[in-house]
Protein backbone atom coordinates (compact mmCIF):
# COMPACT_ATOMS: atom_id res chain seq x y z
CA UNK A 1 0.00 0.00 0.00
CA UNK A 2 1.39 3.40 -0.95
CA UNK A 3 1.43 6.35 1.42
CA UNK A 4 -0.42 9.46 0.32
CA UNK A 5 0.75 12.88 1.42
CA UNK A 6 -1.73 15.71 1.45
CA UNK A 7 -0.33 19.06 0.38
CA UNK A 8 -1.49 22.57 1.25
CA UNK A 9 -5.05 23.53 0.40
CA UNK A 10 -6.20 26.67 -1.39
CA UNK A 11 -6.40 29.39 1.26
CA UNK A 12 -5.86 26.83 4.02
CA UNK A 13 -3.38 29.15 5.72
CA UNK A 14 -5.97 31.89 6.25
CA UNK A 15 -7.57 32.11 9.69
CA UNK A 16 -9.59 35.31 9.20
CA UNK A 17 -9.87 38.23 6.81
CA UNK A 18 -12.01 41.34 6.95
CA UNK A 19 -13.49 41.05 3.44
CA UNK A 20 -12.14 38.92 0.59
CA UNK A 21 -12.94 41.52 -2.06
CA UNK A 22 -10.73 43.96 -0.16
CA UNK A 23 -7.81 41.76 0.89
CA UNK A 24 -7.32 39.76 -2.34
CA UNK A 25 -6.41 40.72 -5.88
CA UNK A 26 -5.50 38.87 -9.06
CA UNK A 27 -1.91 39.69 -10.02
CA UNK A 28 0.59 38.52 -12.62
CA UNK A 29 3.29 36.10 -11.51
CA UNK A 30 6.49 36.49 -13.52
CA UNK A 31 7.61 33.78 -15.90
CA UNK A 32 10.35 31.68 -14.30
CA UNK A 33 8.83 31.92 -10.85
CA UNK A 34 8.12 28.19 -10.91
CA UNK A 35 5.39 26.25 -9.15
CA UNK A 36 4.05 27.99 -6.06
CA UNK A 37 2.04 26.32 -3.32
CA UNK A 38 -0.81 28.07 -1.48
CA UNK A 39 0.64 30.15 1.34
CA UNK A 40 3.90 31.03 -0.44
CA UNK A 41 5.22 34.46 0.49
CA UNK A 42 5.73 36.67 -2.55
CA UNK A 43 7.85 39.64 -3.47
CA UNK A 44 6.98 42.27 -6.07
CA UNK A 45 9.47 43.07 -8.82
CA UNK A 46 10.37 46.75 -8.98
CA UNK A 47 10.44 46.73 -12.78
CA UNK A 48 7.14 45.67 -14.35
CA UNK A 49 5.23 45.19 -11.09
CA UNK A 50 4.92 41.42 -11.45
CA UNK A 51 5.13 39.10 -8.45
CA UNK A 52 7.53 36.24 -7.76
CA UNK A 53 8.55 34.09 -4.83
CA UNK A 54 10.24 35.98 -2.00
CA UNK A 55 14.01 36.11 -2.55
CA UNK A 56 15.66 37.68 0.52
CA UNK A 57 19.07 38.08 -1.17
CA UNK A 58 17.71 39.78 -4.31
CA UNK A 59 17.87 43.48 -5.14
CA UNK A 60 15.03 43.64 -7.69
CA UNK A 61 12.16 44.18 -5.25
CA UNK A 62 11.52 40.47 -4.64
CA UNK A 63 13.49 40.72 -1.39
CA UNK A 64 10.52 42.50 0.23
CA UNK A 65 7.50 40.45 1.29
CA UNK A 66 4.51 41.84 -0.62
CA UNK A 67 1.75 39.25 -0.25
CA UNK A 68 0.79 35.59 0.05
CA UNK A 69 -0.41 33.42 -2.84
CA UNK A 70 -3.94 32.05 -2.35
CA UNK A 71 -3.84 28.99 -4.61
CA UNK A 72 -1.26 26.84 -6.39
CA UNK A 73 0.11 28.56 -9.51
CA UNK A 74 2.60 27.40 -12.13
CA UNK A 75 4.57 30.29 -13.64
CA UNK A 76 7.50 28.16 -14.78
CA UNK A 77 7.37 28.86 -18.52
CA UNK A 78 5.09 31.89 -18.84
CA UNK A 79 3.53 34.69 -16.84
CA UNK A 80 0.50 33.40 -14.95
CA UNK A 81 -2.40 35.03 -13.11
CA UNK A 82 -2.78 34.29 -9.42
CA UNK A 83 -4.92 35.44 -6.53
CA UNK A 84 -2.85 37.00 -3.77
CA UNK A 85 -3.71 38.33 -0.33
CA UNK A 86 -2.14 41.78 -0.57
CA UNK A 87 -3.58 43.66 2.39
CA UNK A 88 -5.35 43.15 5.66
CA UNK A 89 -6.64 43.12 8.12
CA UNK A 90 -6.15 39.36 7.95
CA UNK A 91 -4.82 36.70 10.28
CA UNK A 92 -2.70 33.90 8.85
CA UNK A 93 -1.52 30.60 10.37
CA UNK A 94 2.25 31.06 10.50
CA UNK A 95 2.77 27.28 10.43
CA UNK A 96 1.21 27.06 6.97
CA UNK A 97 3.23 29.85 5.34
CA UNK A 98 5.84 28.82 2.77
CA UNK A 99 9.13 30.70 3.05
CA UNK A 100 11.98 30.32 0.56
CA UNK A 101 14.24 27.29 1.02
CA UNK A 102 17.16 28.25 3.22
CA UNK A 103 15.53 31.39 4.63
CA UNK A 104 17.17 32.33 7.92
CA UNK A 105 15.31 33.24 11.08
CA UNK A 106 16.32 36.88 10.54
CA UNK A 107 14.96 36.85 6.97
CA UNK A 108 11.71 35.27 8.15
CA UNK A 109 11.43 37.90 10.90
CA UNK A 110 11.96 40.66 8.31
CA UNK A 111 9.32 39.10 6.04
CA UNK A 112 6.90 38.73 8.94
CA UNK A 113 7.35 42.41 9.80
CA UNK A 114 6.81 43.42 6.17
CA UNK A 115 3.60 41.37 6.00
CA UNK A 116 2.42 42.96 9.25
CA UNK A 117 2.84 46.41 7.71
CA UNK A 118 0.41 45.22 5.01
CA UNK A 119 -2.04 44.15 7.72
CA UNK A 120 -1.28 40.43 7.34
CA UNK A 121 -0.69 39.16 10.86
CA UNK A 122 0.95 35.77 11.38
CA UNK A 123 -0.24 33.83 14.44
mmCIF file of N, CA and C in Angstrom:
data_model
loop_
_atom_site.group_PDB
_atom_site.id
_atom_site.type_symbol
_atom_site.label_atom_id
_atom_site.label_comp_id
_atom_site.label_asym_id
_atom_site.label_seq_id
_atom_site.Cartn_x
_atom_site.Cartn_y
_atom_site.Cartn_z
ATOM 1 N N UNK A 1 0.847 -1.173 0.000
ATOM 2 C CA UNK A 1 0.000 0.000 0.000
ATOM 3 C C UNK A 1 0.896 1.241 0.000
ATOM 4 N N UNK A 2 0.595 2.178 -0.876
ATOM 5 C CA UNK A 2 1.387 3.398 -0.946
ATOM 6 C C UNK A 2 0.861 4.431 0.046
ATOM 7 N N UNK A 3 1.770 5.291 0.483
ATOM 8 C CA UNK A 3 1.428 6.352 1.422
ATOM 9 C C UNK A 3 1.092 7.607 0.631
ATOM 10 N N UNK A 4 -0.008 8.215 0.955
ATOM 11 C CA UNK A 4 -0.417 9.458 0.316
ATOM 12 C C UNK A 4 -0.077 10.621 1.237
ATOM 13 N N UNK A 5 0.434 11.685 0.653
ATOM 14 C CA UNK A 5 0.752 12.884 1.421
ATOM 15 C C UNK A 5 -0.126 14.017 0.920
ATOM 16 N N UNK A 6 -0.834 14.617 1.817
ATOM 17 C CA UNK A 6 -1.726 15.712 1.455
ATOM 18 C C UNK A 6 -0.969 17.031 1.522
ATOM 19 N N UNK A 7 -1.014 17.779 0.438
ATOM 20 C CA UNK A 7 -0.333 19.063 0.375
ATOM 21 C C UNK A 7 -1.213 20.194 0.894
ATOM 22 N N UNK A 8 -0.721 21.413 0.776
ATOM 23 C CA UNK A 8 -1.493 22.568 1.249
ATOM 24 C C UNK A 8 -2.757 22.777 0.410
ATOM 25 N N UNK A 9 -3.782 23.253 1.059
ATOM 26 C CA UNK A 9 -5.055 23.527 0.395
ATOM 27 C C UNK A 9 -5.157 25.003 0.023
ATOM 28 N N UNK A 10 -5.936 25.292 -0.993
ATOM 29 C CA UNK A 10 -6.203 26.669 -1.392
ATOM 30 C C UNK A 10 -6.702 27.458 -0.186
ATOM 31 N N UNK A 11 -5.986 28.525 0.155
ATOM 32 C CA UNK A 11 -6.398 29.394 1.255
ATOM 33 C C UNK A 11 -6.392 28.747 2.617
ATOM 34 N N UNK A 12 -5.839 27.534 2.748
ATOM 35 C CA UNK A 12 -5.858 26.827 4.022
ATOM 36 C C UNK A 12 -5.077 27.518 5.119
ATOM 37 N N UNK A 13 -4.194 28.415 4.762
ATOM 38 C CA UNK A 13 -3.377 29.151 5.721
ATOM 39 C C UNK A 13 -4.132 30.311 6.373
ATOM 40 N N UNK A 14 -5.241 30.709 5.784
ATOM 41 C CA UNK A 14 -5.972 31.889 6.249
ATOM 42 C C UNK A 14 -6.872 31.549 7.434
ATOM 43 N N UNK A 15 -6.721 32.287 8.507
ATOM 44 C CA UNK A 15 -7.569 32.111 9.686
ATOM 45 C C UNK A 15 -8.771 33.045 9.613
ATOM 46 N N UNK A 16 -8.520 34.311 9.249
ATOM 47 C CA UNK A 16 -9.591 35.308 9.197
ATOM 48 C C UNK A 16 -9.147 36.448 8.295
ATOM 49 N N UNK A 17 -10.118 37.009 7.580
ATOM 50 C CA UNK A 17 -9.870 38.233 6.810
ATOM 51 C C UNK A 17 -11.111 39.107 6.887
ATOM 52 N N UNK A 18 -10.905 40.408 6.790
ATOM 53 C CA UNK A 18 -12.012 41.341 6.954
ATOM 54 C C UNK A 18 -13.037 41.204 5.826
ATOM 55 N N UNK A 19 -12.587 41.134 4.592
ATOM 56 C CA UNK A 19 -13.490 41.052 3.443
ATOM 57 C C UNK A 19 -12.664 40.619 2.236
ATOM 58 N N UNK A 20 -12.984 39.461 1.656
ATOM 59 C CA UNK A 20 -12.138 38.916 0.587
ATOM 60 C C UNK A 20 -12.013 39.842 -0.615
ATOM 61 N N UNK A 21 -13.034 40.608 -0.916
ATOM 62 C CA UNK A 21 -12.944 41.520 -2.059
ATOM 63 C C UNK A 21 -12.019 42.698 -1.778
ATOM 64 N N UNK A 22 -11.665 42.889 -0.524
ATOM 65 C CA UNK A 22 -10.726 43.955 -0.159
ATOM 66 C C UNK A 22 -9.308 43.419 -0.029
ATOM 67 N N UNK A 23 -9.155 42.253 0.580
ATOM 68 C CA UNK A 23 -7.814 41.757 0.888
ATOM 69 C C UNK A 23 -7.123 41.071 -0.287
ATOM 70 N N UNK A 24 -7.890 40.548 -1.234
ATOM 71 C CA UNK A 24 -7.321 39.759 -2.335
ATOM 72 C C UNK A 24 -7.402 40.490 -3.675
ATOM 73 N N UNK A 25 -6.408 40.214 -4.511
ATOM 74 C CA UNK A 25 -6.414 40.717 -5.885
ATOM 75 C C UNK A 25 -5.778 39.684 -6.797
ATOM 76 N N UNK A 26 -6.163 39.697 -8.053
ATOM 77 C CA UNK A 26 -5.504 38.865 -9.061
ATOM 78 C C UNK A 26 -4.327 39.664 -9.604
ATOM 79 N N UNK A 27 -3.144 39.051 -9.565
ATOM 80 C CA UNK A 27 -1.911 39.694 -10.022
ATOM 81 C C UNK A 27 -1.253 38.807 -11.072
ATOM 82 N N UNK A 28 -0.186 39.302 -11.662
ATOM 83 C CA UNK A 28 0.590 38.524 -12.619
ATOM 84 C C UNK A 28 1.854 38.025 -11.941
ATOM 85 N N UNK A 29 2.062 36.710 -12.013
ATOM 86 C CA UNK A 29 3.289 36.099 -11.510
ATOM 87 C C UNK A 29 4.261 35.980 -12.671
ATOM 88 N N UNK A 30 5.485 36.422 -12.460
ATOM 89 C CA UNK A 30 6.488 36.490 -13.519
ATOM 90 C C UNK A 30 6.910 35.108 -13.997
ATOM 91 N N UNK A 31 7.091 35.001 -15.296
ATOM 92 C CA UNK A 31 7.610 33.777 -15.897
ATOM 93 C C UNK A 31 8.940 33.417 -15.239
ATOM 94 N N UNK A 32 9.130 32.128 -14.966
ATOM 95 C CA UNK A 32 10.351 31.682 -14.304
ATOM 96 C C UNK A 32 10.214 31.566 -12.801
ATOM 97 N N UNK A 33 9.072 32.000 -12.287
ATOM 98 C CA UNK A 33 8.835 31.922 -10.846
ATOM 99 C C UNK A 33 8.758 30.468 -10.393
ATOM 100 N N UNK A 34 8.243 29.601 -11.252
ATOM 101 C CA UNK A 34 8.120 28.188 -10.913
ATOM 102 C C UNK A 34 6.748 27.860 -10.370
ATOM 103 N N UNK A 35 6.656 26.705 -9.734
ATOM 104 C CA UNK A 35 5.393 26.254 -9.149
ATOM 105 C C UNK A 35 5.324 26.732 -7.713
ATOM 106 N N UNK A 36 4.235 27.441 -7.399
ATOM 107 C CA UNK A 36 4.051 27.991 -6.060
ATOM 108 C C UNK A 36 2.891 27.295 -5.370
ATOM 109 N N UNK A 37 3.087 26.946 -4.123
ATOM 110 C CA UNK A 37 2.037 26.324 -3.319
ATOM 111 C C UNK A 37 1.230 27.403 -2.614
ATOM 112 N N UNK A 38 -0.028 27.112 -2.273
ATOM 113 C CA UNK A 38 -0.811 28.069 -1.479
ATOM 114 C C UNK A 38 -0.049 28.417 -0.203
ATOM 115 N N UNK A 39 -0.041 29.700 0.137
ATOM 116 C CA UNK A 39 0.645 30.148 1.344
ATOM 117 C C UNK A 39 2.069 30.604 1.116
ATOM 118 N N UNK A 40 2.545 30.580 -0.139
ATOM 119 C CA UNK A 40 3.905 31.029 -0.445
ATOM 120 C C UNK A 40 3.983 32.551 -0.337
ATOM 121 N N UNK A 41 5.001 33.028 0.353
ATOM 122 C CA UNK A 41 5.217 34.462 0.488
ATOM 123 C C UNK A 41 5.825 34.978 -0.808
ATOM 124 N N UNK A 42 5.304 36.093 -1.281
ATOM 125 C CA UNK A 42 5.729 36.670 -2.552
ATOM 126 C C UNK A 42 6.447 37.993 -2.368
ATOM 127 N N UNK A 43 7.261 38.319 -3.351
ATOM 128 C CA UNK A 43 7.854 39.635 -3.470
ATOM 129 C C UNK A 43 7.352 40.251 -4.769
ATOM 130 N N UNK A 44 7.440 41.561 -4.878
ATOM 131 C CA UNK A 44 6.982 42.265 -6.075
ATOM 132 C C UNK A 44 8.189 42.884 -6.775
ATOM 133 N N UNK A 45 8.349 42.550 -8.054
ATOM 134 C CA UNK A 45 9.469 43.073 -8.822
ATOM 135 C C UNK A 45 9.314 44.578 -9.025
ATOM 136 N N UNK A 46 10.391 45.298 -8.828
ATOM 137 C CA UNK A 46 10.366 46.751 -8.977
ATOM 138 C C UNK A 46 10.055 47.150 -10.414
ATOM 139 N N UNK A 47 10.667 46.456 -11.377
ATOM 140 C CA UNK A 47 10.440 46.729 -12.784
ATOM 141 C C UNK A 47 9.315 45.836 -13.287
ATOM 142 N N UNK A 48 8.254 46.425 -13.785
ATOM 143 C CA UNK A 48 7.142 45.668 -14.350
ATOM 144 C C UNK A 48 6.017 45.369 -13.382
ATOM 145 N N UNK A 49 6.294 45.385 -12.078
ATOM 146 C CA UNK A 49 5.233 45.194 -11.091
ATOM 147 C C UNK A 49 4.688 43.785 -10.977
ATOM 148 N N UNK A 50 5.375 42.799 -11.564
ATOM 149 C CA UNK A 50 4.919 41.417 -11.446
ATOM 150 C C UNK A 50 5.399 40.845 -10.108
ATOM 151 N N UNK A 51 4.790 39.736 -9.719
ATOM 152 C CA UNK A 51 5.128 39.098 -8.452
ATOM 153 C C UNK A 51 5.929 37.832 -8.708
ATOM 154 N N UNK A 52 6.716 37.442 -7.714
ATOM 155 C CA UNK A 52 7.530 36.238 -7.761
ATOM 156 C C UNK A 52 7.718 35.748 -6.331
ATOM 157 N N UNK A 53 8.285 34.580 -6.178
ATOM 158 C CA UNK A 53 8.553 34.091 -4.825
ATOM 159 C C UNK A 53 9.513 35.013 -4.106
ATOM 160 N N UNK A 54 9.343 35.145 -2.808
ATOM 161 C CA UNK A 54 10.238 35.977 -2.002
ATOM 162 C C UNK A 54 11.673 35.488 -2.172
ATOM 163 N N UNK A 55 12.593 36.422 -2.387
ATOM 164 C CA UNK A 55 14.012 36.108 -2.554
ATOM 165 C C UNK A 55 14.818 37.075 -1.694
ATOM 166 N N UNK A 56 15.043 36.743 -0.421
ATOM 167 C CA UNK A 56 15.657 37.684 0.515
ATOM 168 C C UNK A 56 16.995 38.277 0.075
ATOM 169 N N UNK A 57 17.767 37.578 -0.743
ATOM 170 C CA UNK A 57 19.072 38.085 -1.165
ATOM 171 C C UNK A 57 19.015 38.925 -2.440
ATOM 172 N N UNK A 58 17.841 39.052 -3.038
ATOM 173 C CA UNK A 58 17.706 39.779 -4.305
ATOM 174 C C UNK A 58 17.777 41.294 -4.085
ATOM 175 N N UNK A 59 17.875 42.010 -5.187
ATOM 176 C CA UNK A 59 17.874 43.480 -5.143
ATOM 177 C C UNK A 59 16.897 44.053 -6.164
ATOM 178 N N UNK A 60 15.971 43.225 -6.651
ATOM 179 C CA UNK A 60 15.032 43.643 -7.692
ATOM 180 C C UNK A 60 13.615 43.885 -7.167
ATOM 181 N N UNK A 61 13.470 43.986 -5.861
ATOM 182 C CA UNK A 61 12.162 44.175 -5.245
ATOM 183 C C UNK A 61 11.618 42.901 -4.639
ATOM 184 N N UNK A 62 12.034 41.743 -5.146
ATOM 185 C CA UNK A 62 11.516 40.471 -4.639
ATOM 186 C C UNK A 62 12.057 40.124 -3.259
ATOM 187 N N UNK A 63 12.958 40.940 -2.745
ATOM 188 C CA UNK A 63 13.486 40.716 -1.393
ATOM 189 C C UNK A 63 12.526 41.216 -0.316
ATOM 190 N N UNK A 64 11.496 41.947 -0.714
ATOM 191 C CA UNK A 64 10.521 42.504 0.230
ATOM 192 C C UNK A 64 9.212 41.732 0.141
ATOM 193 N N UNK A 65 8.765 41.190 1.270
ATOM 194 C CA UNK A 65 7.503 40.446 1.294
ATOM 195 C C UNK A 65 6.366 41.385 0.910
ATOM 196 N N UNK A 66 5.557 40.964 -0.091
ATOM 197 C CA UNK A 66 4.510 41.836 -0.617
ATOM 198 C C UNK A 66 3.140 41.170 -0.682
ATOM 199 N N UNK A 67 3.027 39.934 -0.224
ATOM 200 C CA UNK A 67 1.745 39.247 -0.253
ATOM 201 C C UNK A 67 1.924 37.753 -0.091
ATOM 202 N N UNK A 68 0.793 37.044 -0.103
ATOM 203 C CA UNK A 68 0.789 35.586 0.053
ATOM 204 C C UNK A 68 -0.133 35.008 -1.018
ATOM 205 N N UNK A 69 0.379 34.022 -1.765
ATOM 206 C CA UNK A 69 -0.409 33.422 -2.845
ATOM 207 C C UNK A 69 -1.544 32.579 -2.262
ATOM 208 N N UNK A 70 -2.730 32.711 -2.836
ATOM 209 C CA UNK A 70 -3.937 32.050 -2.352
ATOM 210 C C UNK A 70 -4.019 30.587 -2.784
ATOM 211 N N UNK A 71 -3.679 30.318 -4.036
ATOM 212 C CA UNK A 71 -3.842 28.986 -4.614
ATOM 213 C C UNK A 71 -2.551 28.582 -5.324
ATOM 214 N N UNK A 72 -2.422 27.310 -5.648
ATOM 215 C CA UNK A 72 -1.256 26.837 -6.391
ATOM 216 C C UNK A 72 -1.241 27.479 -7.781
ATOM 217 N N UNK A 73 -0.063 27.927 -8.200
ATOM 218 C CA UNK A 73 0.110 28.558 -9.511
ATOM 219 C C UNK A 73 1.413 28.054 -10.117
ATOM 220 N N UNK A 74 1.397 27.800 -11.420
ATOM 221 C CA UNK A 74 2.604 27.402 -12.133
ATOM 222 C C UNK A 74 2.986 28.515 -13.104
ATOM 223 N N UNK A 75 4.048 29.229 -12.768
ATOM 224 C CA UNK A 75 4.573 30.289 -13.636
ATOM 225 C C UNK A 75 5.989 29.919 -14.073
ATOM 226 N N UNK A 76 6.176 28.647 -14.382
ATOM 227 C CA UNK A 76 7.498 28.162 -14.777
ATOM 228 C C UNK A 76 7.899 28.693 -16.145
ATOM 229 N N UNK A 77 7.015 28.541 -17.135
ATOM 230 C CA UNK A 77 7.371 28.856 -18.522
ATOM 231 C C UNK A 77 6.748 30.135 -19.068
ATOM 232 N N UNK A 78 5.777 30.681 -18.358
ATOM 233 C CA UNK A 78 5.094 31.887 -18.841
ATOM 234 C C UNK A 78 4.503 32.635 -17.654
ATOM 235 N N UNK A 79 4.247 33.925 -17.867
ATOM 236 C CA UNK A 79 3.531 34.691 -16.843
ATOM 237 C C UNK A 79 2.202 33.995 -16.561
ATOM 238 N N UNK A 80 1.759 34.055 -15.308
ATOM 239 C CA UNK A 80 0.500 33.402 -14.945
ATOM 240 C C UNK A 80 -0.269 34.275 -13.966
ATOM 241 N N UNK A 81 -1.600 34.289 -14.082
ATOM 242 C CA UNK A 81 -2.397 35.030 -13.110
ATOM 243 C C UNK A 81 -2.497 34.228 -11.809
ATOM 244 N N UNK A 82 -2.611 34.952 -10.715
ATOM 245 C CA UNK A 82 -2.777 34.294 -9.424
ATOM 246 C C UNK A 82 -3.460 35.225 -8.446
ATOM 247 N N UNK A 83 -4.263 34.653 -7.575
ATOM 248 C CA UNK A 83 -4.922 35.436 -6.533
ATOM 249 C C UNK A 83 -3.970 35.517 -5.347
ATOM 250 N N UNK A 84 -3.799 36.740 -4.845
ATOM 251 C CA UNK A 84 -2.851 37.003 -3.769
ATOM 252 C C UNK A 84 -3.554 37.810 -2.684
ATOM 253 N N UNK A 85 -3.257 37.476 -1.433
ATOM 254 C CA UNK A 85 -3.706 38.327 -0.329
ATOM 255 C C UNK A 85 -2.657 39.421 -0.205
ATOM 256 N N UNK A 86 -3.070 40.654 -0.511
ATOM 257 C CA UNK A 86 -2.141 41.783 -0.568
ATOM 258 C C UNK A 86 -2.252 42.729 0.612
ATOM 259 N N UNK A 87 -3.375 42.696 1.293
ATOM 260 C CA UNK A 87 -3.576 43.663 2.385
ATOM 261 C C UNK A 87 -4.522 43.063 3.406
ATOM 262 N N UNK A 88 -4.474 43.607 4.579
ATOM 263 C CA UNK A 88 -5.354 43.151 5.657
ATOM 264 C C UNK A 88 -6.356 44.223 5.983
ATOM 265 N N UNK A 89 -7.028 44.030 7.060
ATOM 266 C CA UNK A 89 -6.638 43.117 8.122
ATOM 267 C C UNK A 89 -6.979 41.667 7.795
ATOM 268 N N UNK A 90 -5.996 40.806 8.101
ATOM 269 C CA UNK A 90 -6.150 39.363 7.948
ATOM 270 C C UNK A 90 -5.217 38.672 8.930
ATOM 271 N N UNK A 91 -5.641 37.512 9.385
ATOM 272 C CA UNK A 91 -4.818 36.700 10.285
ATOM 273 C C UNK A 91 -4.493 35.404 9.565
ATOM 274 N N UNK A 92 -3.215 35.034 9.599
ATOM 275 C CA UNK A 92 -2.695 33.902 8.849
ATOM 276 C C UNK A 92 -2.018 32.926 9.816
ATOM 277 N N UNK A 93 -2.185 31.626 9.566
ATOM 278 C CA UNK A 93 -1.521 30.604 10.366
ATOM 279 C C UNK A 93 -0.053 30.554 9.961
ATOM 280 N N UNK A 94 0.831 30.973 10.833
ATOM 281 C CA UNK A 94 2.255 31.059 10.505
ATOM 282 C C UNK A 94 2.871 29.700 10.203
ATOM 283 N N UNK A 95 2.248 28.620 10.670
ATOM 284 C CA UNK A 95 2.767 27.276 10.432
ATOM 285 C C UNK A 95 2.447 26.775 9.025
ATOM 286 N N UNK A 96 1.577 27.481 8.321
ATOM 287 C CA UNK A 96 1.206 27.062 6.969
ATOM 288 C C UNK A 96 1.727 28.016 5.896
ATOM 289 N N UNK A 97 2.614 28.908 6.283
ATOM 290 C CA UNK A 97 3.226 29.849 5.340
ATOM 291 C C UNK A 97 4.475 29.198 4.757
ATOM 292 N N UNK A 98 4.682 29.392 3.453
ATOM 293 C CA UNK A 98 5.839 28.816 2.767
ATOM 294 C C UNK A 98 6.874 29.915 2.544
ATOM 295 N N UNK A 99 8.011 29.771 3.220
ATOM 296 C CA UNK A 99 9.127 30.696 3.054
ATOM 297 C C UNK A 99 10.111 30.075 2.067
ATOM 298 N N UNK A 100 11.003 30.871 1.498
ATOM 299 C CA UNK A 100 11.984 30.315 0.555
ATOM 300 C C UNK A 100 12.881 29.275 1.242
ATOM 301 N N UNK A 101 13.297 28.266 0.483
ATOM 302 C CA UNK A 101 14.242 27.288 1.018
ATOM 303 C C UNK A 101 15.490 28.018 1.504
ATOM 304 N N UNK A 102 15.946 27.651 2.675
ATOM 305 C CA UNK A 102 17.164 28.247 3.217
ATOM 306 C C UNK A 102 16.978 29.604 3.875
ATOM 307 N N UNK A 103 15.757 30.086 3.980
ATOM 308 C CA UNK A 103 15.534 31.386 4.630
ATOM 309 C C UNK A 103 15.964 31.298 6.095
ATOM 310 N N UNK A 104 16.694 32.298 6.537
ATOM 311 C CA UNK A 104 17.167 32.331 7.924
ATOM 312 C C UNK A 104 16.072 32.878 8.831
ATOM 313 N N UNK A 105 16.265 32.695 10.121
ATOM 314 C CA UNK A 105 15.307 33.239 11.084
ATOM 315 C C UNK A 105 15.207 34.761 10.950
ATOM 316 N N UNK A 106 16.328 35.415 10.708
ATOM 317 C CA UNK A 106 16.318 36.881 10.544
ATOM 318 C C UNK A 106 15.531 37.280 9.297
ATOM 319 N N UNK A 107 15.697 36.545 8.199
ATOM 320 C CA UNK A 107 14.959 36.850 6.968
ATOM 321 C C UNK A 107 13.467 36.599 7.155
ATOM 322 N N UNK A 108 13.115 35.550 7.875
ATOM 323 C CA UNK A 108 11.707 35.270 8.155
ATOM 324 C C UNK A 108 11.126 36.359 9.052
ATOM 325 N N UNK A 109 11.891 36.811 10.025
ATOM 326 C CA UNK A 109 11.427 37.897 10.901
ATOM 327 C C UNK A 109 11.211 39.178 10.094
ATOM 328 N N UNK A 110 12.115 39.480 9.166
ATOM 329 C CA UNK A 110 11.965 40.660 8.310
ATOM 330 C C UNK A 110 10.721 40.526 7.445
ATOM 331 N N UNK A 111 10.507 39.340 6.865
ATOM 332 C CA UNK A 111 9.319 39.101 6.045
ATOM 333 C C UNK A 111 8.038 39.194 6.856
ATOM 334 N N UNK A 112 8.070 38.660 8.056
ATOM 335 C CA UNK A 112 6.899 38.725 8.938
ATOM 336 C C UNK A 112 6.552 40.170 9.267
ATOM 337 N N UNK A 113 7.562 40.980 9.522
ATOM 338 C CA UNK A 113 7.348 42.406 9.797
ATOM 339 C C UNK A 113 6.786 43.115 8.576
ATOM 340 N N UNK A 114 7.310 42.799 7.396
ATOM 341 C CA UNK A 114 6.814 43.420 6.165
ATOM 342 C C UNK A 114 5.352 43.040 5.919
ATOM 343 N N UNK A 115 4.997 41.779 6.162
ATOM 344 C CA UNK A 115 3.601 41.366 6.001
ATOM 345 C C UNK A 115 2.707 42.077 7.017
ATOM 346 N N UNK A 116 3.207 42.260 8.220
ATOM 347 C CA UNK A 116 2.422 42.958 9.251
ATOM 348 C C UNK A 116 2.143 44.401 8.847
ATOM 349 N N UNK A 117 3.085 45.040 8.159
ATOM 350 C CA UNK A 117 2.844 46.412 7.712
ATOM 351 C C UNK A 117 1.745 46.460 6.654
ATOM 352 N N UNK A 118 1.507 45.319 5.981
ATOM 353 C CA UNK A 118 0.414 45.223 5.014
ATOM 354 C C UNK A 118 -0.915 44.839 5.689
ATOM 355 N N UNK A 119 -0.857 44.562 6.981
ATOM 356 C CA UNK A 119 -2.044 44.151 7.720
ATOM 357 C C UNK A 119 -2.246 42.650 7.749
ATOM 358 N N UNK A 120 -1.222 41.897 7.332
ATOM 359 C CA UNK A 120 -1.276 40.430 7.337
ATOM 360 C C UNK A 120 -0.528 39.936 8.571
ATOM 361 N N UNK A 121 -1.263 39.524 9.582
ATOM 362 C CA UNK A 121 -0.694 39.157 10.864
ATOM 363 C C UNK A 121 -0.534 37.642 10.939
ATOM 364 N N UNK A 122 0.687 37.203 11.246
ATOM 365 C CA UNK A 122 0.951 35.774 11.385
ATOM 366 C C UNK A 122 0.792 35.372 12.844
ATOM 367 N N UNK A 123 -0.006 34.346 13.072
ATOM 368 C CA UNK A 123 -0.243 33.833 14.437
ATOM 369 C C UNK A 123 0.122 32.392 14.505
#
